[in-house]
Short mmCIF file of C-alpha atoms in Angstrom, two decimals:
data_model
loop_
_atom_site.label_atom_id
_atom_site.label_comp_id
_atom_site.label_asym_id
_atom_site.label_seq_id
_atom_site.Cartn_x
_atom_site.Cartn_y
_atom_site.Cartn_z
CA MET A 1 -33.70 17.71 11.68
CA THR A 2 -36.32 18.46 8.58
CA ALA A 3 -33.66 16.69 6.41
CA VAL A 4 -34.05 13.11 4.93
CA PRO A 5 -31.53 10.91 6.32
CA PRO A 6 -28.99 10.07 3.27
CA PRO A 7 -29.29 6.00 2.87
CA ALA A 8 -27.88 4.09 4.93
CA PRO A 9 -24.32 2.13 4.53
CA THR A 10 -23.64 -1.32 4.07
CA ALA A 11 -22.01 -2.26 7.31
CA PRO A 12 -18.15 -2.16 7.02
CA GLU A 13 -15.39 -4.02 8.54
CA GLY A 14 -15.31 -3.48 11.72
CA SER A 15 -5.81 9.32 21.50
CA GLY A 16 -5.60 12.24 24.90
CA GLY A 17 -7.43 15.20 25.99
CA THR A 18 -9.31 16.92 28.56
CA GLY A 19 -13.06 16.64 27.41
CA TYR A 20 -14.70 13.42 29.33
CA GLY A 21 -13.05 10.29 28.04
CA THR A 22 -11.41 6.95 28.99
CA GLY A 23 -9.40 7.92 26.08
CA ALA A 24 -8.55 4.42 25.64
CA ALA A 25 -8.87 2.31 22.03
CA ALA A 26 -12.03 1.65 20.92
CA PRO A 27 -13.16 -2.04 20.08
CA THR A 28 -11.62 -3.38 16.41
CA ALA A 29 -14.93 -4.26 15.36
CA PHE A 30 -18.24 -3.68 16.62
CA GLU A 31 -22.12 -5.19 15.59
CA PRO A 32 -23.99 -2.17 14.94
CA THR A 33 -26.96 -2.12 17.06
CA ALA A 34 -31.06 -2.33 16.62
CA SER A 35 -32.23 1.18 14.79
CA GLY A 36 -32.55 4.34 17.58
CA ALA A 37 -30.93 1.97 20.50
CA TRP A 38 -29.65 5.19 22.47
CA ALA A 39 -28.60 5.06 26.12
CA ALA A 40 -31.15 4.33 28.84
CA SER A 41 -33.10 7.57 30.08
CA GLY A 42 -32.22 9.07 32.88
CA PRO A 43 -27.30 8.79 33.65
CA ALA A 44 -26.26 5.84 32.06
CA PRO A 45 -23.18 4.31 33.41
CA THR A 46 -20.33 5.39 32.52
CA ALA A 47 -16.36 4.45 31.37
CA TYR A 48 -15.26 8.29 32.14
CA GLU A 49 -15.92 8.14 35.89
CA PRO A 50 -14.66 6.42 38.78
CA PRO A 51 -17.37 5.16 41.29
CA VAL A 52 -17.87 7.88 44.44
CA THR A 53 -15.73 7.34 47.19
CA GLY A 54 -15.72 10.40 49.65
CA GLY A 55 -18.13 11.51 51.91
CA ALA A 56 -20.56 12.10 49.06
CA SER A 57 -21.47 8.52 48.73
CA GLY A 58 -22.00 8.32 52.61
CA SER A 59 -19.36 5.17 52.58
CA GLY A 60 -17.28 7.68 55.54
CA GLU A 61 -14.08 6.64 53.49
CA PRO A 62 -12.22 10.01 52.85
CA ALA A 63 -12.37 11.11 48.85
CA TRP A 64 -9.24 10.51 46.48
CA LEU A 65 -8.03 13.35 43.92
CA ARG A 66 -5.44 12.91 41.38
CA ALA A 67 -4.82 17.03 42.54
CA ASN A 68 -5.67 19.01 45.28
CA LEU A 69 -8.00 22.20 44.99
CA PRO A 70 -5.64 25.66 46.15
CA PRO A 71 -6.86 25.89 49.17
CA ASP A 72 -8.86 29.59 48.29
CA LEU A 73 -10.90 27.71 45.69
CA GLN A 74 -11.65 25.00 48.46
CA LEU A 75 -13.22 27.42 50.61
CA ARG A 76 -16.01 27.90 47.37
CA PHE A 77 -15.74 24.31 45.45
CA GLU A 78 -15.91 20.96 48.01
CA PRO A 79 -13.44 18.37 45.99
CA LEU A 80 -16.01 15.41 45.05
CA ARG A 81 -13.52 13.20 42.57
CA SER A 82 -10.93 12.81 40.43
CA LEU A 83 -12.32 12.14 36.40
CA ASN A 84 -10.45 9.46 35.40
CA VAL A 85 -8.74 11.56 31.96
CA VAL A 86 -6.29 9.76 29.91
CA GLY A 87 -3.91 12.37 29.27
CA GLY A 88 -5.10 15.79 28.63
CA GLN A 89 -3.64 19.02 29.73
CA ALA A 90 -5.17 19.65 33.28
CA ASP A 91 -7.04 18.01 35.96
CA LEU A 92 -10.95 17.46 36.01
CA ILE A 93 -12.26 17.70 39.79
CA VAL A 94 -16.02 17.32 40.40
CA CYS A 95 -17.18 19.38 43.16
CA ARG A 96 -20.07 21.14 44.51
CA ASP A 97 -20.65 24.56 44.33
CA ARG A 98 -21.60 26.31 47.75
CA GLU A 99 -21.90 29.68 45.30
CA ARG A 100 -24.36 27.85 43.31
CA GLY A 101 -26.60 25.62 45.95
CA GLY A 102 -24.40 22.85 45.92
CA ASP A 103 -24.95 22.25 42.32
CA GLU A 104 -21.74 19.87 41.39
CA VAL A 105 -19.65 21.09 39.00
CA VAL A 106 -16.19 20.28 36.87
CA VAL A 107 -13.46 22.31 38.22
CA LYS A 108 -10.25 22.28 35.67
CA LEU A 109 -7.14 22.86 36.56
CA TYR A 110 -4.28 23.68 34.42
CA ARG A 111 -1.23 22.21 34.22
CA TYR A 112 0.70 25.46 32.58
CA SER A 113 0.15 29.38 33.23
CA ASP A 114 -0.39 30.21 29.74
CA GLN A 115 -2.56 27.17 28.37
CA LEU A 116 -5.50 29.38 28.56
CA ASP A 117 -5.68 32.57 25.59
CA ARG A 118 -7.70 35.22 28.53
CA SER A 119 -9.26 36.66 24.31
CA VAL A 120 -11.20 32.92 23.54
CA LEU A 121 -12.19 32.87 27.77
CA ALA A 122 -14.11 35.92 26.71
CA LYS A 123 -15.37 34.84 23.91
CA LEU A 124 -16.22 31.26 25.09
CA TYR A 125 -18.24 33.46 27.56
CA GLN A 126 -20.70 34.94 24.80
CA ALA A 127 -21.04 31.40 23.29
CA ASP A 128 -24.55 29.64 23.33
CA PRO A 129 -24.31 26.81 25.60
CA THR A 130 -26.63 25.21 22.52
CA HIS A 131 -23.52 24.32 21.05
CA VAL A 132 -20.50 24.96 23.77
CA VAL A 133 -20.57 23.85 27.51
CA ARG A 134 -21.29 26.09 29.67
CA LEU A 135 -18.42 28.02 31.54
CA LEU A 136 -19.56 29.26 34.80
CA ASP A 137 -16.19 31.42 36.15
CA HIS A 138 -12.52 30.78 35.91
CA GLY A 139 -9.28 33.20 37.30
CA GLU A 140 -5.97 31.98 38.55
CA SER A 141 -5.00 30.62 42.28
CA HIS A 142 -1.27 30.30 43.17
CA ARG A 143 -0.20 30.31 39.61
CA VAL A 144 -2.60 27.67 38.11
CA PRO A 145 -5.09 28.90 36.20
CA TRP A 146 -8.28 27.34 36.90
CA GLU A 147 -11.98 26.84 34.84
CA ALA A 148 -15.28 25.72 36.55
CA GLN A 149 -17.79 24.35 33.93
CA GLU A 150 -20.95 23.09 33.87
CA TYR A 151 -20.85 18.64 35.28
CA CYS A 152 -22.00 16.67 31.99
CA ARG A 153 -22.59 13.32 33.71
CA ASN A 154 -23.25 11.42 30.68
CA GLY A 155 -19.96 11.29 29.14
CA THR A 156 -18.73 12.72 26.13
CA LEU A 157 -19.39 11.63 22.51
CA ALA A 158 -16.60 8.52 22.51
CA ASP A 159 -18.19 6.43 25.63
CA LEU A 160 -21.60 7.28 23.51
CA ARG A 161 -20.41 5.53 20.46
CA GLN A 162 -18.63 2.76 22.65
CA ARG A 163 -22.66 2.40 24.57
CA LEU A 164 -23.92 2.20 21.29
CA GLY A 165 -22.42 -1.11 20.42
CA GLY A 166 -19.33 1.11 18.39
CA ARG A 167 -21.37 2.61 15.93
CA VAL A 168 -23.66 5.14 16.21
CA PRO A 169 -26.78 3.87 14.27
CA VAL A 170 -27.25 5.40 10.84
CA ASP A 171 -30.35 6.81 11.20
CA GLN A 172 -29.44 8.79 14.02
CA LEU A 173 -26.31 10.58 12.64
CA PRO A 174 -28.03 13.32 11.09
CA HIS A 175 -28.58 14.40 13.85
CA ILE A 176 -25.05 14.27 15.72
CA VAL A 177 -24.18 15.99 12.56
CA ARG A 178 -26.11 18.23 12.81
CA GLU A 179 -25.38 19.09 16.46
CA LEU A 180 -21.78 19.02 15.37
CA ALA A 181 -21.57 21.23 12.70
CA GLU A 182 -23.23 23.67 13.91
CA ALA A 183 -21.59 23.42 16.88
CA LEU A 184 -18.40 24.63 14.77
CA GLY A 185 -20.31 26.73 13.16
CA HIS A 186 -20.83 28.53 15.84
CA ILE A 187 -17.75 28.92 17.76
CA HIS A 188 -15.87 30.45 14.22
CA ALA A 189 -18.94 32.54 13.84
CA LEU A 190 -17.29 33.91 17.40
CA GLY A 191 -13.52 34.30 16.28
CA ILE A 192 -12.53 31.41 17.47
CA THR A 193 -10.64 27.98 16.01
CA HIS A 194 -10.76 24.84 17.96
CA ARG A 195 -7.83 22.97 17.47
CA ASP A 196 -8.67 20.11 19.15
CA PHE A 197 -12.27 18.79 18.70
CA LYS A 198 -12.61 15.19 18.35
CA PRO A 199 -15.20 13.00 19.88
CA GLN A 200 -13.30 12.82 23.68
CA ASN A 201 -13.73 16.96 23.52
CA VAL A 202 -17.48 16.78 22.56
CA LEU A 203 -19.72 15.84 25.82
CA VAL A 204 -23.11 14.32 26.10
CA ARG A 205 -25.56 16.63 28.35
CA ARG A 206 -27.94 14.77 27.02
CA PRO A 207 -27.80 10.65 25.89
CA GLY A 208 -31.74 10.89 24.22
CA PRO A 209 -32.85 10.22 21.93
CA PRO A 210 -31.83 12.37 20.41
CA PRO A 211 -28.50 13.87 22.18
CA ASP A 212 -27.78 17.21 23.25
CA LEU A 213 -24.05 17.15 22.52
CA VAL A 214 -22.14 20.11 23.08
CA LEU A 215 -18.13 21.29 22.56
CA THR A 216 -15.56 21.06 25.75
CA ASP A 217 -11.63 21.76 26.05
CA PHE A 218 -10.93 25.53 24.65
CA GLY A 219 -7.21 25.06 26.71
CA VAL A 220 -5.38 24.66 23.24
CA ALA A 221 -8.31 27.03 21.17
CA ARG A 222 -7.03 30.40 19.86
CA GLU A 223 -8.69 32.84 17.69
CA GLN A 224 -8.88 33.65 14.38
CA PHE A 225 -7.49 35.99 12.13
CA GLN A 226 -8.08 36.77 8.09
CA ALA A 227 -4.59 35.77 7.24
CA THR A 228 -3.31 32.28 7.87
CA GLN A 229 -1.37 31.52 11.46
CA PHE A 230 1.23 29.52 11.83
CA THR A 231 2.15 28.12 15.37
CA SER A 232 3.29 24.88 17.03
CA ILE A 233 1.47 21.74 17.40
CA SER A 234 -0.59 21.40 20.12
CA ALA A 235 -3.97 19.10 18.92
CA THR A 236 -3.92 15.52 19.08
CA PHE A 237 -2.12 13.86 16.20
CA ALA A 238 -4.85 11.16 15.53
CA TRP A 239 -7.40 14.21 14.73
CA ALA A 240 -4.77 17.12 13.16
CA ALA A 241 -5.60 17.91 10.13
CA PRO A 242 -2.81 17.62 7.09
CA GLU A 243 -1.64 21.62 7.62
CA VAL A 244 -1.50 20.95 11.35
CA HIS A 245 1.59 19.31 11.40
CA GLU A 246 3.21 22.65 9.19
CA GLY A 247 2.07 24.37 11.72
CA VAL A 248 -0.93 26.52 10.10
CA LEU A 249 -3.61 27.45 11.99
CA LYS A 250 -7.19 27.88 10.90
CA ALA A 251 -10.67 27.47 10.93
CA PRO A 252 -10.81 24.48 8.45
CA LEU A 253 -8.59 21.62 10.70
CA ASP A 254 -11.47 21.57 12.89
CA TRP A 255 -14.08 20.94 9.64
CA TRP A 256 -11.50 17.99 9.13
CA ALA A 257 -11.49 16.43 12.42
CA LEU A 258 -15.32 16.58 11.75
CA GLY A 259 -14.49 14.62 8.80
CA ALA A 260 -12.33 11.90 10.88
CA THR A 261 -15.45 11.65 13.62
CA VAL A 262 -17.79 11.28 11.28
CA PHE A 263 -16.08 8.49 9.81
CA GLU A 264 -15.56 6.45 13.20
CA LEU A 265 -18.65 7.03 13.64
CA LEU A 266 -19.79 5.00 11.09
CA THR A 267 -17.37 2.67 10.84
CA GLY A 268 -16.25 1.85 14.28
CA ARG A 269 -12.80 2.62 13.67
CA HIS A 270 -10.36 5.38 13.29
CA LEU A 271 -9.62 7.02 10.58
CA LEU A 272 -5.83 6.14 10.40
CA ALA A 273 -6.30 2.44 12.35
CA ASP A 274 -4.52 -0.41 11.25
CA ALA A 275 -5.93 -3.73 9.73
CA SER A 276 -5.77 -4.79 13.65
CA GLY A 277 -7.94 -0.81 14.48
CA ARG A 278 -4.42 0.15 15.74
CA LEU A 279 -3.52 3.42 15.84
CA PRO A 280 0.23 3.71 14.43
CA PRO A 281 2.93 5.85 16.93
CA ASP A 282 2.31 9.69 15.99
CA VAL A 283 5.97 9.41 13.94
CA GLN A 284 3.71 7.60 11.31
CA LEU A 285 0.45 9.36 11.72
CA ARG A 286 2.64 12.19 10.24
CA PRO A 287 3.53 11.53 7.40
CA ILE A 288 0.07 9.50 6.31
CA VAL A 289 -1.98 12.95 6.89
CA MET A 290 0.58 15.32 5.42
CA ARG A 291 0.35 13.20 1.85
CA GLY A 292 -2.54 12.24 1.89
CA LEU A 293 -1.87 8.82 2.52
CA TYR A 294 -5.57 7.42 3.99
CA SER A 295 -8.52 6.58 3.00
CA THR A 296 -12.34 5.90 2.94
CA ALA A 297 -12.74 2.99 1.05
CA GLN A 298 -14.64 1.92 3.97
CA ILE A 299 -17.47 3.62 3.26
CA PRO A 300 -19.70 2.62 0.17
CA PRO A 301 -19.97 5.15 -2.57
CA GLY A 302 -23.10 7.39 -1.43
CA ARG A 303 -24.17 10.51 0.18
CA TRP A 304 -22.41 9.51 3.22
CA ARG A 305 -19.13 8.75 1.28
CA ASP A 306 -19.48 12.30 -0.35
CA LEU A 307 -19.94 14.01 2.91
CA VAL A 308 -16.52 12.04 4.98
CA ASP A 309 -14.22 12.53 1.13
CA GLY A 310 -15.62 16.54 1.23
CA LEU A 311 -14.62 17.03 4.94
CA LEU A 312 -11.13 15.22 5.04
CA THR A 313 -9.81 17.42 1.59
CA HIS A 314 -6.39 17.47 1.94
CA ASN A 315 -6.85 21.03 0.07
CA PRO A 316 -7.99 23.37 3.45
CA ASP A 317 -9.11 25.76 0.48
CA ARG A 318 -11.37 23.21 -1.20
CA ARG A 319 -12.57 21.67 2.01
CA TRP A 320 -16.48 21.55 3.03
CA GLY A 321 -17.03 23.10 5.69
CA TYR A 322 -20.52 24.54 7.37
CA PRO A 323 -21.83 25.48 3.67
CA GLN A 324 -21.42 22.17 2.08
CA VAL A 325 -22.52 20.46 5.39
CA ASP A 326 -25.77 22.31 5.50
CA ALA A 327 -26.33 22.00 2.22
CA TRP A 328 -25.41 18.11 2.56
CA LEU A 329 -27.98 17.66 5.20
CA ARG A 330 -30.59 19.24 3.71
CA GLY A 331 -30.27 16.89 1.09
CA ASP A 332 -27.95 18.76 -1.59
CA ASN A 333 -25.44 17.64 -3.12
CA PRO A 334 -22.41 19.78 -2.51
CA PRO A 335 -18.53 18.95 -5.51
CA VAL A 336 -16.06 17.08 -3.66
CA ASP A 337 -12.56 16.83 -4.32
CA ARG A 338 -11.84 13.59 -2.79
CA THR A 339 -8.55 13.31 -2.01
CA GLY A 340 -6.08 10.48 -2.62
CA PRO A 341 -2.33 9.76 -2.14
CA ALA A 342 -0.94 13.83 -2.89
CA LEU A 343 1.22 14.24 -5.84
CA GLY A 344 3.24 17.13 -3.91
CA ARG A 345 2.26 20.69 -4.15
CA THR A 346 0.16 22.57 -6.54
CA ALA A 347 1.30 26.00 -8.24
CA SER A 348 -0.54 28.24 -5.40
CA GLY A 349 2.09 25.99 -3.01
CA GLN A 350 -1.08 24.00 -1.85
CA PRO A 351 -1.13 20.05 -0.81
CA GLY A 352 -1.64 18.20 -4.35
CA GLY A 353 -4.33 16.21 -3.92
CA ALA A 354 -5.02 14.09 -7.28
CA LEU A 355 -5.35 10.28 -7.40
CA ALA A 356 -1.64 9.29 -8.55
CA ARG A 357 -1.92 6.92 -11.34
CA LEU A 358 -0.28 3.45 -12.00
CA VAL A 359 0.24 1.33 -15.17
CA PHE A 360 0.55 -2.16 -14.44
CA ASN A 361 1.20 -4.47 -17.62
CA GLY A 362 -0.62 -2.01 -19.46
CA GLN A 363 -3.34 -1.65 -17.08
CA PRO A 364 -3.88 1.70 -14.95
CA VAL A 365 -4.58 1.44 -11.58
CA ILE A 366 -5.45 4.20 -9.10
CA SER A 367 -5.51 2.13 -5.62
CA GLY A 368 -4.53 -1.21 -3.73
CA VAL A 369 -7.90 -2.99 -4.69
CA GLU A 370 -7.56 -2.44 -8.84
CA LEU A 371 -3.68 -3.42 -8.67
CA ALA A 372 -4.68 -6.79 -6.69
CA ALA A 373 -7.18 -7.21 -9.11
CA ALA A 374 -4.76 -6.67 -12.32
CA ALA A 375 -2.71 -8.74 -10.60
CA ARG A 376 -5.39 -11.77 -10.21
CA ARG A 377 -6.35 -11.37 -13.78
CA ASP A 378 -2.26 -11.37 -15.40
CA TRP A 379 -0.27 -13.85 -12.80
CA SER A 380 2.80 -13.96 -14.84
CA GLY A 381 3.38 -10.31 -15.97
CA ALA A 382 2.86 -9.24 -12.19
CA ALA A 383 4.96 -12.25 -10.71
CA ARG A 384 7.56 -10.43 -13.64
CA LEU A 385 7.17 -7.38 -11.66
CA MET A 386 8.02 -8.59 -8.35
CA ALA A 387 10.60 -10.91 -9.46
CA GLY A 388 13.81 -9.88 -7.27
CA ASP A 389 14.26 -6.17 -7.38
CA ILE A 390 10.97 -5.63 -7.14
CA ASP A 391 9.60 -3.03 -10.62
CA PRO A 392 10.76 0.58 -9.58
CA ALA A 393 7.53 1.88 -10.35
CA THR A 394 5.32 -0.41 -8.47
CA ARG A 395 7.62 0.17 -5.38
CA GLU A 396 7.29 3.70 -5.27
CA TRP A 397 3.50 3.89 -6.25
CA LEU A 398 2.91 1.11 -3.38
CA SER A 399 4.58 3.82 -0.92
CA SER A 400 2.77 6.74 -1.56
CA THR A 401 0.17 5.79 0.28
CA ALA A 402 -0.43 4.24 3.88
CA GLU A 403 -1.63 0.46 2.36
CA GLY A 404 1.03 0.42 -0.12
CA LEU A 405 3.74 1.24 2.55
CA ARG A 406 2.15 -2.08 4.67
CA ALA A 407 1.86 -3.92 1.61
CA LEU A 408 5.68 -3.38 0.56
CA GLN A 409 7.26 -4.89 4.14
CA GLU A 410 5.16 -7.48 3.69
CA LEU A 411 7.10 -8.23 0.24
CA ARG A 412 9.99 -8.02 2.33
CA LEU A 413 9.04 -11.18 4.17
CA GLU A 414 9.17 -13.36 0.70
CA THR A 415 11.55 -14.12 -1.75
CA GLY A 416 9.36 -15.72 -4.48
CA ALA A 417 7.67 -13.29 -7.42
CA GLU A 418 4.51 -15.53 -6.26
CA ALA A 419 4.66 -15.56 -2.91
CA ARG A 420 5.11 -11.46 -2.65
CA LEU A 421 1.46 -11.35 -5.20
CA VAL A 422 -0.45 -13.73 -2.29
CA ARG A 423 0.33 -11.43 0.53
CA LEU A 424 -0.03 -8.34 -2.42
CA GLN A 425 -3.47 -9.40 -2.86
CA GLY A 426 -4.11 -9.81 1.20
CA ALA A 427 -2.45 -6.11 1.92
CA LEU A 428 -4.17 -4.57 -0.34
CA ASP A 429 -7.32 -6.72 -1.36
CA PRO A 430 -8.97 -7.74 1.92
CA ARG A 431 -12.57 -8.43 0.61
CA THR A 432 -11.88 -10.56 -2.10
CA PRO A 433 -9.93 -14.08 -1.35
CA ILE A 434 -6.50 -15.00 -2.26
CA GLN A 435 -6.21 -16.69 -5.03
CA PHE A 436 -2.55 -18.49 -6.63
CA ARG A 437 -2.51 -18.85 -10.72
CA GLY A 438 -6.28 -18.42 -11.13
CA ARG A 439 -7.54 -20.69 -8.54
CA ALA A 440 -8.52 -19.27 -5.02
CA LEU A 441 -6.71 -20.55 -1.95
CA THR A 442 -8.99 -21.71 0.26
CA ASP A 443 -9.77 -25.42 1.82
CA GLN A 444 -12.60 -26.11 -1.01
CA THR A 445 -10.66 -25.70 -3.22
CA LEU A 446 -7.50 -26.85 -2.39
CA SER A 447 -9.50 -30.29 -1.91
CA GLU A 448 -11.10 -29.71 -4.92
CA ALA A 449 -7.58 -30.26 -5.90
CA MET A 450 -5.91 -32.53 -4.38
CA ALA A 451 -9.32 -35.30 -5.38
CA ALA A 452 -8.55 -34.17 -8.87
CA ALA A 453 -5.03 -34.56 -8.83
CA ALA A 454 -5.62 -38.78 -7.44
CA ARG A 455 -7.18 -39.35 -10.21
CA LEU A 456 -3.86 -38.86 -12.42
CA GLN A 457 -3.71 -40.87 -15.57
CA PRO A 458 -1.93 -41.33 -18.66
CA ASP A 459 -3.78 -39.75 -21.18
CA GLY A 460 -6.33 -39.18 -18.50
CA PRO A 461 -8.35 -36.24 -18.00
CA SER A 462 -7.07 -32.77 -18.47
CA GLU A 463 -8.40 -31.73 -15.18
CA ALA A 464 -6.80 -34.16 -13.47
CA ASP A 465 -3.20 -33.03 -15.28
CA ASP A 466 -3.48 -29.43 -14.72
CA ALA A 467 -4.96 -30.04 -11.02
CA ALA A 468 -1.13 -31.82 -9.96
CA GLU A 469 0.43 -28.79 -12.30
CA TRP A 470 -1.02 -25.98 -9.99
CA LEU A 471 -0.50 -28.15 -6.91
CA LEU A 472 2.79 -28.85 -7.65
CA ALA A 473 3.09 -24.66 -7.98
CA VAL A 474 2.09 -23.79 -4.50
CA ARG A 475 4.15 -25.79 -2.93
CA ASP A 476 7.29 -24.62 -5.18
CA GLN A 477 5.67 -21.17 -4.84
CA ARG A 478 5.60 -21.83 -0.96
CA ALA A 479 2.24 -20.31 -1.75
CA LEU A 480 0.62 -21.70 1.72
CA ARG A 481 3.00 -20.61 3.82
CA ALA A 482 2.79 -17.02 2.30
CA LEU A 483 -0.99 -17.21 2.95
CA ALA A 484 -0.51 -18.32 6.72
CA GLY A 485 1.60 -14.41 7.36
CA ALA A 486 -1.03 -12.93 4.79
CA GLY A 487 -3.06 -12.79 8.06
CA ARG A 488 -6.71 -13.70 6.12
CA VAL A 489 -6.51 -16.94 8.33
CA ASP A 490 -6.85 -17.41 12.07
CA GLN A 491 -3.75 -18.90 13.92
CA ALA A 492 -4.69 -22.45 14.02
CA VAL A 493 -5.48 -22.79 10.21
CA GLY A 494 -2.22 -20.36 10.17
CA GLU A 495 0.25 -22.44 11.76
CA ARG A 496 -1.53 -26.07 10.00
CA LEU A 497 -0.56 -24.19 6.51
CA GLY A 498 2.80 -23.24 7.52
CA ARG A 499 3.73 -26.71 9.18
CA ALA A 500 1.93 -28.33 5.45
CA ASP A 501 4.32 -25.70 3.56
CA LEU A 502 7.27 -26.74 5.47
CA ILE A 503 6.40 -31.02 5.46
CA LEU A 504 6.36 -30.19 1.57
CA ASP A 505 9.18 -28.56 1.03
CA GLN A 506 11.45 -31.11 3.33
CA TRP A 507 9.54 -34.02 0.07
CA ARG A 508 10.19 -31.97 -2.68
CA ALA A 509 13.98 -31.33 -1.67
CA GLN A 510 14.46 -35.50 -0.62
CA THR A 511 12.54 -36.44 -3.57
CA ARG A 512 15.46 -33.56 -5.89
CA ALA A 513 17.86 -35.72 -4.00
CA VAL A 514 16.68 -38.99 -5.60
CA ALA A 515 16.15 -37.78 -8.67
CA ARG A 516 19.65 -36.18 -9.12
CA ARG A 517 21.34 -39.26 -8.00
CA VAL A 518 19.27 -41.57 -11.11
CA VAL A 519 21.34 -41.55 -14.11
CA ASP A 520 19.37 -42.77 -16.22
CA ALA A 521 17.08 -40.13 -18.31
CA GLU A 522 14.05 -42.44 -18.57
CA LEU A 523 14.26 -43.43 -15.12
CA ALA A 524 15.01 -39.79 -13.26
CA GLU A 525 11.71 -39.22 -16.05
CA LEU A 526 9.24 -41.17 -14.30
CA VAL A 527 10.53 -40.21 -10.81
CA GLU A 528 9.20 -37.03 -11.51
CA LEU A 529 6.53 -38.40 -13.10
CA ARG A 530 5.38 -40.18 -10.07
CA GLU A 531 5.79 -36.75 -7.88
CA LYS A 532 3.17 -35.55 -9.97
CA ALA A 533 0.86 -38.48 -9.61
CA LEU A 534 1.31 -37.87 -6.07
CA ILE A 535 0.83 -34.64 -5.43
CA GLY A 536 -2.67 -34.67 -4.50
CA GLN A 537 -1.47 -37.42 -1.92
CA PHE A 538 1.07 -35.16 -0.09
CA PHE A 539 -0.70 -32.32 -0.04
CA ALA A 540 -3.72 -34.93 2.07
CA ILE A 541 -1.05 -35.65 4.26
CA ALA A 542 0.55 -32.57 4.85
CA LEU A 543 -2.82 -30.96 5.39
CA GLY A 544 -3.86 -33.32 8.04
CA ALA A 545 -6.85 -34.43 5.88
CA ALA A 546 -5.30 -37.98 5.11
CA PRO A 547 -3.19 -40.46 6.99
CA ALA A 548 0.53 -41.11 6.27
CA ALA A 549 0.41 -44.45 5.32
#
């Protein structure tokens, strides 16, 4: 690798197949390891392989297998153990190959006779083992199609990422991108589209550094043709390009999956995962991908963002392929057609990739972060749009993105306009403190407002009056409850805020009930003034910062 590694991004926030991986969900937040902290020399412990319990271990206990080899295969292969594969289209058994001097190999028993494309198999025998796992033999026994391939005991790229703490050190990523891009370019040159490229289907022949990676699991691969092909969906939904969901089979879909893979290696989470790191069900993934609602905003602007955006371009005709990735690795900057919320179809029928624009209170915005910022700048104007039935244009724009759809779900939980604005910020801009009427809703700001409001006197400083008015609005608009539900505080703090909101609302109702019984107008005004003078103390008591004297 001679290209200068692209600049490292700042630390961003923290599925099945028949590769050797566990298929388990990755942790939702990670700390990167020190640069170059690859697996130790020698075979590393892996999660994908259960302990040996058979005769090979010398324990005397019988080997356990998820599936049995057909009788004629047992004459050649000595079963040792099953590989712990979640989902997938085949059972994998580690065996000793008697015809190869007892070498350990993996025998794959496919579950359906029509799973293997014989033309693809013929081409895989011609593949360079530098890029593709070695295919040793194949056949059909008792109507069960099978393959024998080399055994890569170091697991998958997904396992390697987990062993490295969740994110791959960024200075090692160019080598991995080079390995994967050259492997995809190689099989495409052979006329093969993988169709299920993902970290679980990349085997680690040697952990390195640098690692030696090879492609595996061609059970759903198909031959490429010049014309666009249409077929049923066989790929894993979480790694399937937009056109796959329409049944289109062409080589660019593998490059989209590479973009999703690089995104995960960089950030430690899947491209389509929600804020908690969980993947939505397939029925929700499909419209997100088809409409181009995915976002790469977790990667700071720069060369890595360019690479991922180029590979994840919604329109396959404009998506990066091997020439662009190779140029990027050499330090060039190929043009990027960035994907935002898709605006329907172009004249040629291809999915659109333009960014949807919303004019919000006269301010054009094209992202959730910009919408949250615009709401903070013009709070009263934003509140008008959130009152009652949410402004139709705003609602339609929010429904065009995955994060906007989540924000709409949050907004439906509140009836007050300003409480909705609190929720909106939490859903769309997780990195900026939530504000309410120009002040941050934080412990420090609340404490400062309570202290200032306690100094309220007739003809006193305006700061005290402003603080008291702000606290009254926080109470009346149920902002503490909205903040507790916005997912920006831990459970204990959220419960404390919820209790405080309930107590303050009860006291407000009691005060109003007293005021309604007062006939004298001057006395009623005195009740309101007294409530305002005491609001700082009310907050302190409700939040547990002062005793309920």
